[in-house]
Coordinates of C-alpha atoms in Angstrom, one line a residue:
X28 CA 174.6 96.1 110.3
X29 CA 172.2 96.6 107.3
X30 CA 169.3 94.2 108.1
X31 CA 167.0 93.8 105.3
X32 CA 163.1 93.7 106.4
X33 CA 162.7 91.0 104.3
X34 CA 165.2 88.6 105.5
X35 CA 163.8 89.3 109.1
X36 CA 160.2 88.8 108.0
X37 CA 161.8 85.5 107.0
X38 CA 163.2 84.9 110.2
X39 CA 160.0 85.9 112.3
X40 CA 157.7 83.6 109.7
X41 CA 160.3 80.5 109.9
X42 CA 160.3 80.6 113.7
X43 CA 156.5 81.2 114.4
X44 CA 155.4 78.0 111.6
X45 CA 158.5 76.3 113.0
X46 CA 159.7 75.2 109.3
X47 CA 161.1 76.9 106.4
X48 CA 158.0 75.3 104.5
X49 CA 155.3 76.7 106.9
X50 CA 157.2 79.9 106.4
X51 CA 157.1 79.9 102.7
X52 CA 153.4 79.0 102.9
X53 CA 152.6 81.8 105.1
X54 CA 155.2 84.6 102.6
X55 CA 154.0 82.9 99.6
X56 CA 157.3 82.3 98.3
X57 CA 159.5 78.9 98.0
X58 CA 161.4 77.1 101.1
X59 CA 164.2 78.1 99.0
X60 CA 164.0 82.2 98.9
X61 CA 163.1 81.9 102.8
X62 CA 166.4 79.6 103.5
X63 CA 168.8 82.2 101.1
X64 CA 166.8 85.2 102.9
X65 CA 167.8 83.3 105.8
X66 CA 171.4 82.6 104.8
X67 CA 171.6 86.4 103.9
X68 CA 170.5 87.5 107.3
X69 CA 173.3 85.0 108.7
X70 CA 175.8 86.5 107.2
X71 CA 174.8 89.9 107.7
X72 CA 174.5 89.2 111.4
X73 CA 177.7 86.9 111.1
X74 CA 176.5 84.8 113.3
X75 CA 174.1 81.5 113.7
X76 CA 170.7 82.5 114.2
X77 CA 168.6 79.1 114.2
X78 CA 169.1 75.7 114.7
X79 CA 167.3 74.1 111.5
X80 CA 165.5 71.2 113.7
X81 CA 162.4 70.0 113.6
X82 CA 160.9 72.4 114.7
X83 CA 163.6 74.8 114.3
X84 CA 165.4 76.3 117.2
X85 CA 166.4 80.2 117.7
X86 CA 170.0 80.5 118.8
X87 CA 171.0 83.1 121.9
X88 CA 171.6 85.3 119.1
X89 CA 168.7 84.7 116.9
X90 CA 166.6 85.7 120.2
X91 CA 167.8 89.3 119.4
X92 CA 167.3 89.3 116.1
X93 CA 164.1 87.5 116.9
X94 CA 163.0 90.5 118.9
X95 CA 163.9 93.4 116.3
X96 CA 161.9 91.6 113.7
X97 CA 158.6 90.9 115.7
X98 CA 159.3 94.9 117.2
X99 CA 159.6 96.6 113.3
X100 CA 156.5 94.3 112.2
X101 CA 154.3 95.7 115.4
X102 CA 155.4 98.5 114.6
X103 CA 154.5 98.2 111.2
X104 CA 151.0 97.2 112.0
X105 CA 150.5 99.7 114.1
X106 CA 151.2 102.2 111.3
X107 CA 148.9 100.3 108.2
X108 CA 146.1 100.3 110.9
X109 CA 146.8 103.7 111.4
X110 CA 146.6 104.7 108.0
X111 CA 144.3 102.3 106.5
X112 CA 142.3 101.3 109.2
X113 CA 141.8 97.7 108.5
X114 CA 145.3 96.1 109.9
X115 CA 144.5 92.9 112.5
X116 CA 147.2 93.0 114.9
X117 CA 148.7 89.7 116.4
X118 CA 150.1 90.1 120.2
X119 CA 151.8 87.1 121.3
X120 CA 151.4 87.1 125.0
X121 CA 152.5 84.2 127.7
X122 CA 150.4 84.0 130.7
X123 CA 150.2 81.5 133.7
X124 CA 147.0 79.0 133.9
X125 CA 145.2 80.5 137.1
X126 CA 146.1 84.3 136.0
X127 CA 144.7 83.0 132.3
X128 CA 141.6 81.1 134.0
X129 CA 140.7 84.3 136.4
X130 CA 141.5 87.5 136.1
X131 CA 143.3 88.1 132.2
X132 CA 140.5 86.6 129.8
X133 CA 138.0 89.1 130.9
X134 CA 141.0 92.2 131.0
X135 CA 141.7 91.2 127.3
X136 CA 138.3 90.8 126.6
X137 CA 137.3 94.4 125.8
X138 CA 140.1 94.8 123.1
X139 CA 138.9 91.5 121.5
X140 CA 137.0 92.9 118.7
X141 CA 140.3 94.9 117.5
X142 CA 143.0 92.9 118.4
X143 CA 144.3 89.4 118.2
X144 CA 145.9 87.2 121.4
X145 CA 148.3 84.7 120.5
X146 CA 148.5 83.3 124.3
X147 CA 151.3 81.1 125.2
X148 CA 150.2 79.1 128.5
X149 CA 153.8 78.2 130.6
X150 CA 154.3 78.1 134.3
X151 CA 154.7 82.2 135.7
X152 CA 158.4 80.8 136.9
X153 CA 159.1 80.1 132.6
X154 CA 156.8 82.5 130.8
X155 CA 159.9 84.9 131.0
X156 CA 162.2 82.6 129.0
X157 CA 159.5 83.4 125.9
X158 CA 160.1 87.0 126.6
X159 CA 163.5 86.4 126.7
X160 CA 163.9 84.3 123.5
X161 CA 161.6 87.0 121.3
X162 CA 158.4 84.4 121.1
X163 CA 156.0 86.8 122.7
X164 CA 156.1 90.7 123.4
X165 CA 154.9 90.6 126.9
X166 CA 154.2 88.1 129.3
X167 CA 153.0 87.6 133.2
X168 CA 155.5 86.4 135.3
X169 CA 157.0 85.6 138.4
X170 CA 160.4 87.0 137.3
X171 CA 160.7 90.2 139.1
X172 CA 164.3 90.7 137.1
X173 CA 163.5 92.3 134.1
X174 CA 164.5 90.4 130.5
X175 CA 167.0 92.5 128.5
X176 CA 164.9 95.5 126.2
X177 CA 162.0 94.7 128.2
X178 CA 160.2 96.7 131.5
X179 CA 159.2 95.1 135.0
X180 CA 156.1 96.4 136.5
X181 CA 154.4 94.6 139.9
X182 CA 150.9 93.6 139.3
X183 CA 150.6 91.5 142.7
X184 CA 149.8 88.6 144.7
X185 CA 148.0 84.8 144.3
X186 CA 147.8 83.5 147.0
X187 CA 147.5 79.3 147.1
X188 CA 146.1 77.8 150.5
X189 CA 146.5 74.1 151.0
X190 CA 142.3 72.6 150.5
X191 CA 140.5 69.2 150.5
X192 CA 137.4 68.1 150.5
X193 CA 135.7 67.7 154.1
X194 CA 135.5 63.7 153.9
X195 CA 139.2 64.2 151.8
X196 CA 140.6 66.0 155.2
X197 CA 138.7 63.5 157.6
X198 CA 140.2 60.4 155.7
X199 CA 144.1 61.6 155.1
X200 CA 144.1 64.7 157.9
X201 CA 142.3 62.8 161.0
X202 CA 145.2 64.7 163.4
X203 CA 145.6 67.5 161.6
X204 CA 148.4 68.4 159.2
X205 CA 151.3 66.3 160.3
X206 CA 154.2 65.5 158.6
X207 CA 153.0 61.7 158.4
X208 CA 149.9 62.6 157.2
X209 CA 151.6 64.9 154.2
X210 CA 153.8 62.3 153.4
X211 CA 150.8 60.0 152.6
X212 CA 148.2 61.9 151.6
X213 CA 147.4 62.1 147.9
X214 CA 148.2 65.5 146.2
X215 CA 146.8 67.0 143.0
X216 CA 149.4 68.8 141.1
X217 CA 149.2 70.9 137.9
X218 CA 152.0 69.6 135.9
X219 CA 155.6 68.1 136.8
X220 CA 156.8 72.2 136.5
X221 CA 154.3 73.1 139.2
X222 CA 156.4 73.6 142.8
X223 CA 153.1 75.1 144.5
X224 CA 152.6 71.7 146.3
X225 CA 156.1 70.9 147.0
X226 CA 157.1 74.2 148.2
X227 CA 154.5 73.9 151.0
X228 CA 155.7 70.5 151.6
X229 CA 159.2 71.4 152.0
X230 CA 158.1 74.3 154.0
X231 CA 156.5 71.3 156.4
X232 CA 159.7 69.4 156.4
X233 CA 157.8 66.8 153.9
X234 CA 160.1 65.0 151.3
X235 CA 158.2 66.1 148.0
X236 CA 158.5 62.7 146.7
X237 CA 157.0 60.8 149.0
X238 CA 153.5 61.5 148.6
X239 CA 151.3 60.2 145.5
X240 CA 150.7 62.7 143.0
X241 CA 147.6 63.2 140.7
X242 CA 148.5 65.5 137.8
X243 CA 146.1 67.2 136.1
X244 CA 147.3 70.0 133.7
X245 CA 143.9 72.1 133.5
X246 CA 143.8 75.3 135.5
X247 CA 139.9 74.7 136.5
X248 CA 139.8 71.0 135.8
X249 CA 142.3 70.8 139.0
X250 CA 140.5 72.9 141.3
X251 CA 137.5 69.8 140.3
X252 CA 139.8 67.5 141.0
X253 CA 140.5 68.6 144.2
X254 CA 136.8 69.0 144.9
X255 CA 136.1 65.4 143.2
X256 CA 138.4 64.3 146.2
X257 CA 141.1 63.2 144.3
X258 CA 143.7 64.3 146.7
X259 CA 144.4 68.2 148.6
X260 CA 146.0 70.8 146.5
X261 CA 147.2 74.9 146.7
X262 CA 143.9 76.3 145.2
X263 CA 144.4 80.1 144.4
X264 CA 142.1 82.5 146.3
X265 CA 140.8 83.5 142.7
X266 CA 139.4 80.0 142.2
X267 CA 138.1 79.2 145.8
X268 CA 134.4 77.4 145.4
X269 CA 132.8 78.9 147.9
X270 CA 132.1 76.5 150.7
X271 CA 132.9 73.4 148.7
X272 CA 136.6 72.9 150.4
X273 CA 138.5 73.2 153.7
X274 CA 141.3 74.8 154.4
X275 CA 143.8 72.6 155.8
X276 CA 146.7 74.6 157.1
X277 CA 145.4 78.0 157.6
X278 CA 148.8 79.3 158.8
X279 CA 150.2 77.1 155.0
X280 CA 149.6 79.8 152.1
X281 CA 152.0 80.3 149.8
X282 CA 152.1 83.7 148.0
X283 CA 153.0 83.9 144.2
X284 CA 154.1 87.7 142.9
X285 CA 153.4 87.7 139.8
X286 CA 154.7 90.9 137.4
X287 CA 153.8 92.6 133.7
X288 CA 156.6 92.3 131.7
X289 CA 156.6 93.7 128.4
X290 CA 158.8 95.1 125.2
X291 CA 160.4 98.8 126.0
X292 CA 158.5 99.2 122.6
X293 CA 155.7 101.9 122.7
X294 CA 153.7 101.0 120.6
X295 CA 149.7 102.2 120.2
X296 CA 148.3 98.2 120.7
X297 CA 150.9 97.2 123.2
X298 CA 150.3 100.2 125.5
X299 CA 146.4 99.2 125.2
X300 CA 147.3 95.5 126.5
X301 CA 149.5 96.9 129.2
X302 CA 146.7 99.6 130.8
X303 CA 144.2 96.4 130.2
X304 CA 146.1 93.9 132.5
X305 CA 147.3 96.8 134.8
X306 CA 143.9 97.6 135.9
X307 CA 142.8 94.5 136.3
X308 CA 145.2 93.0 138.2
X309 CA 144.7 96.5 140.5
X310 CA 140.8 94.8 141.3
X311 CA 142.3 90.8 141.4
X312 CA 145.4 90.6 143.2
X313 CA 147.1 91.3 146.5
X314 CA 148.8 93.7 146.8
X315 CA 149.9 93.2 150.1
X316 CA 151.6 89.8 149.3
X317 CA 155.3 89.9 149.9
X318 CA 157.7 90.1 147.1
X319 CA 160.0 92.3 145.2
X320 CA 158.8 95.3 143.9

């Protein structure tokens, strides 16, 4: 195939405005050259690359098409900063809410001034799937398999431990941490993706529907929740305020192995990102936590 840079700067600006008319503002050309550049890539590729929805969709195969555009334009930032000196480069990264809350803000930090994070916030069990469908170039993740073009690498452990409140415990937890008492007791979750809670309920036999659920989609707004009193919940070990909680079930923690995937790309910026989160994750995680390696 003979892909022509400009069709797949179309396709790259189409699916990151999510229109053809945010990608013609951002070219500076009509919603009619972006659909025929489009339309050309098609039926160069010969096959359907996006779904024109609102916003649009990438097909399976658009995701690889996807990738090879956002891969030459790094690339081609990486050179023009190279040479000129001047180039802003834009890595679009996807990174879990605790890992984003603790430990990866202040890794990224240092390259701040030089760089610019387009951070994707998903669940570690889904930031893979945005890796895998060419939205971002590297992302943390609980997906030790690695997505096709791209390299695994273990960063380490979270580890969650069932907490409450002392007068939260006292009311819901008077016996300990019974399977009555579970099935009861108010529980703060994330979002409806998180499984932290319901894993450990399983893991105590506990239907994961019968309990009442507070959600509350804020990495450090839910740890104040749970200290508020609102219910108990799997606070990472990262986020623990110190002497404010209880743990419940001592023997209860769940371990979450999280890894660094990332584009097979070399690339000058990327490589930077990489040694950033590597290191810091060496100082913030367990290492000891079980998992695939």
């Amino acid at each position: 195939m003979d892909l022509d840079l400009g069709q797949l700067r179309a396709l790259e600006a189409t699916v990151t405005a999510g229109s053809l008319d945010g990608a013609a503002r951002a070219l500076h050309v009509t919603p009619s050259a972006v659909s025929q550049r489009l339309k050309a890539l098609e039926t160069a590729t010969g096959r359907v690359l996006l779904v024109r929805s609102k916003p649009v969709r990438v097909t399976e195969s658009g995701q690889a098409v996807l990738r090879l555009a956002r891969q030459i334009a790094l690339l081609a930032a990486d050179a023009a900063r190279e040479l000129v000196g001047e180039e802003r480069i834009t890595l679009p990264i996807a990174v879990n809410a605790d890992s984003m809350a603790t430990w990866v803000l202040p890794a990224l930090a240092p390259l701040a001034g030089e760089l610019a994070f387009d951070l994707h916030r998903e669940d570690q069990e889904r930031t893979a799937a945005l890796l895998r469908d060419g939205r971002v170039m590297a992302a943390v993740t609980a997906d030790a398999e690695p997505v096709p073009g791209c390299a695994v690498t273990r960063l380490g452990g979270m580890r969650y431990r069932p907490m409450a409140t002392a007068a939260a415990a006292d009311r819901w937890f008077p016996d300990g941490v019974t399977v009555a008492a579970l099935a009861r007791a108010p529980v703060v979750v994330f979002d409806r993706a998180d499984d932290l809670q319901h894993r450990y309920l399983r893991q105590r036999g506990v239907d994961p529907a019968a309990p009442p659920l507070h959600l509350v989609p804020a990495s450090a707004d839910y740890v104040s929740a749970v200290r508020l009193g609102f219910g108990w919940g799997m606070v990472p070990a990262q986020q623990e305020p110190a002497g404010e909680l209880v743990d419940l079930d001592p023997d209860g923690a769940v371990d979450v192995v999280l890894y660094w995937q990332q584009w097979k790309l070399r690339t000058p910026s990327l490589d930077r990102v990489a040694d950033a989160v590597l290191a810091a994750a060496r100082d913030a995680l367990d290492h000891d936590a079980p998992g695939r390696s």
